[in-house]
Short mmCIF file of C-alpha atoms in Angstrom, two decimals:
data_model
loop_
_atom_site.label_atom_id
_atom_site.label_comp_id
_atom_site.label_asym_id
_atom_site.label_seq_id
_atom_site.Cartn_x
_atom_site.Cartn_y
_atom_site.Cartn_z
CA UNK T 104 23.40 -18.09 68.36
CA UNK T 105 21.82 -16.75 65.61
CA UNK T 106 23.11 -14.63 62.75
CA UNK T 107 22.14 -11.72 60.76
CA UNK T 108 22.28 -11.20 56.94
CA UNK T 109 22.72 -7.42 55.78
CA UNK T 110 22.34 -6.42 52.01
CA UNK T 111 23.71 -3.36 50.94
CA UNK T 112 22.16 -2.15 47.50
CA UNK T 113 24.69 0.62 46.10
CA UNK T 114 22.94 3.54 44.04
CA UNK T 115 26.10 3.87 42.09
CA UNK T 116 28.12 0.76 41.28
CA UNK T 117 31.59 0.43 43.13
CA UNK T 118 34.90 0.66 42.25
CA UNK T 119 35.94 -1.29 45.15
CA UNK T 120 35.12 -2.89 48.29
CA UNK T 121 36.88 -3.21 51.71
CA UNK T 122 35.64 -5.18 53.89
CA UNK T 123 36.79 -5.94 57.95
CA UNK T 124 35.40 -8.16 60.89
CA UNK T 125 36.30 -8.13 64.48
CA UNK T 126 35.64 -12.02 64.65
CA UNK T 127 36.17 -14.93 62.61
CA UNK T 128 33.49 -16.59 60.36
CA UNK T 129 31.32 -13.56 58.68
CA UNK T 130 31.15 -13.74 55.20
CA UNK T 131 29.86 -11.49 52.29
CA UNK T 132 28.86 -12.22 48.71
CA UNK T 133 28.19 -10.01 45.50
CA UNK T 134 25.25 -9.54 43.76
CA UNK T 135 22.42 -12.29 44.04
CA UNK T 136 24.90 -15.10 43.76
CA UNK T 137 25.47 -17.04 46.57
CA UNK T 138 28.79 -18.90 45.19
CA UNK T 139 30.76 -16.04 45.41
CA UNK T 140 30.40 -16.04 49.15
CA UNK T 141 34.22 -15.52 50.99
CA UNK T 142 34.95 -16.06 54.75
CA UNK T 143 36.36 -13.04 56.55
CA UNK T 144 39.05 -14.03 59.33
CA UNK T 145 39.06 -11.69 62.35
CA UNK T 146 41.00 -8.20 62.25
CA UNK T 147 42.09 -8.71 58.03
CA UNK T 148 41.13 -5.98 55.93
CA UNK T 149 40.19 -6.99 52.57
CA UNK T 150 39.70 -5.25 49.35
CA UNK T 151 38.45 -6.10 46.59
CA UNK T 152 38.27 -4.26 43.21
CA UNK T 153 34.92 -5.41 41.68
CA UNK T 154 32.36 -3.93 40.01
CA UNK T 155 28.98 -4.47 41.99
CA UNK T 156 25.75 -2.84 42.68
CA UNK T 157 24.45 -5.61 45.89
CA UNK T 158 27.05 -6.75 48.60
CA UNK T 159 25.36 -9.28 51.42
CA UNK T 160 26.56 -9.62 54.99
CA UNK T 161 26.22 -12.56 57.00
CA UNK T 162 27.65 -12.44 60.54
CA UNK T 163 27.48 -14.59 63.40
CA UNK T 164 25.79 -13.56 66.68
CA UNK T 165 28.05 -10.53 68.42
CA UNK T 166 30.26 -9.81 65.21
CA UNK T 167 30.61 -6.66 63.57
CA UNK T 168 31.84 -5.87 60.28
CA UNK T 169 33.24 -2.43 58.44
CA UNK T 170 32.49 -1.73 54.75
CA UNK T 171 34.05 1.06 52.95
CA UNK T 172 32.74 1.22 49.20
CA UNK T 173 34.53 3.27 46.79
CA UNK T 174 32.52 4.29 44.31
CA UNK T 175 31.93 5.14 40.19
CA UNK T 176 29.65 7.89 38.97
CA UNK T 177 27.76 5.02 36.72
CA UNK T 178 24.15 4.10 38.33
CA UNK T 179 23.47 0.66 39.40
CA UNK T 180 20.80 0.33 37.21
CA UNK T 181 23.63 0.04 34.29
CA UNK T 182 24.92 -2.29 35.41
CA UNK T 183 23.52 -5.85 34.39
CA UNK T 184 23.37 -8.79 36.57
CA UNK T 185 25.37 -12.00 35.82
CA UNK T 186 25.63 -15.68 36.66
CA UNK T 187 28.87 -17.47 36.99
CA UNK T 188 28.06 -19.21 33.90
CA UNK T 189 27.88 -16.50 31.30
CA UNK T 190 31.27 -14.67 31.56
CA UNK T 191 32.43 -16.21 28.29
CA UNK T 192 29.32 -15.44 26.09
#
């Protein structure tokens, strides 16, 4: 079975994210890093208050998954994009 990768690009950055899947084993990342990729189980809601302007997608064949962004009124192009590496500079 194959799966599909969605990418949401926000025109305004978020506030927060929430996030459900009907099945286990989708997972979604922020931004254009891949390491920040999380593993939904089935049927959880999760939030999560981050700042983003890019949320990716990946599901497995036949599973569908719910996002509800909560937005700010600051454009996405403000918003610069970071590395895991360069939080402390």
């Amino acid at each position: 079975a194959q799966s599909t990768t969605e990418t949401i690009n926000f025109k305004y950055v978020t506030r927060s994210v929430t996030i459900t899947a009907d099945a286990d084993d989708a997972t979604v990342h922020f931004g254009d890093v891949d390491s920040t990729a999380i593993t939904l189980v089935a049927n959880i809601p999760y939030r999560f208050e981050v700042k983003c302007k890019k949320l990716v997608v990946v599901t497995p064949a036949s599973v569908n998954v719910s996002v509800v962004a909560e937005l700010t009124s600051v454009e996405s192009g403000q918003l610069a994009q970071h590395d895991q590496d360069d939080w402390a500079s």
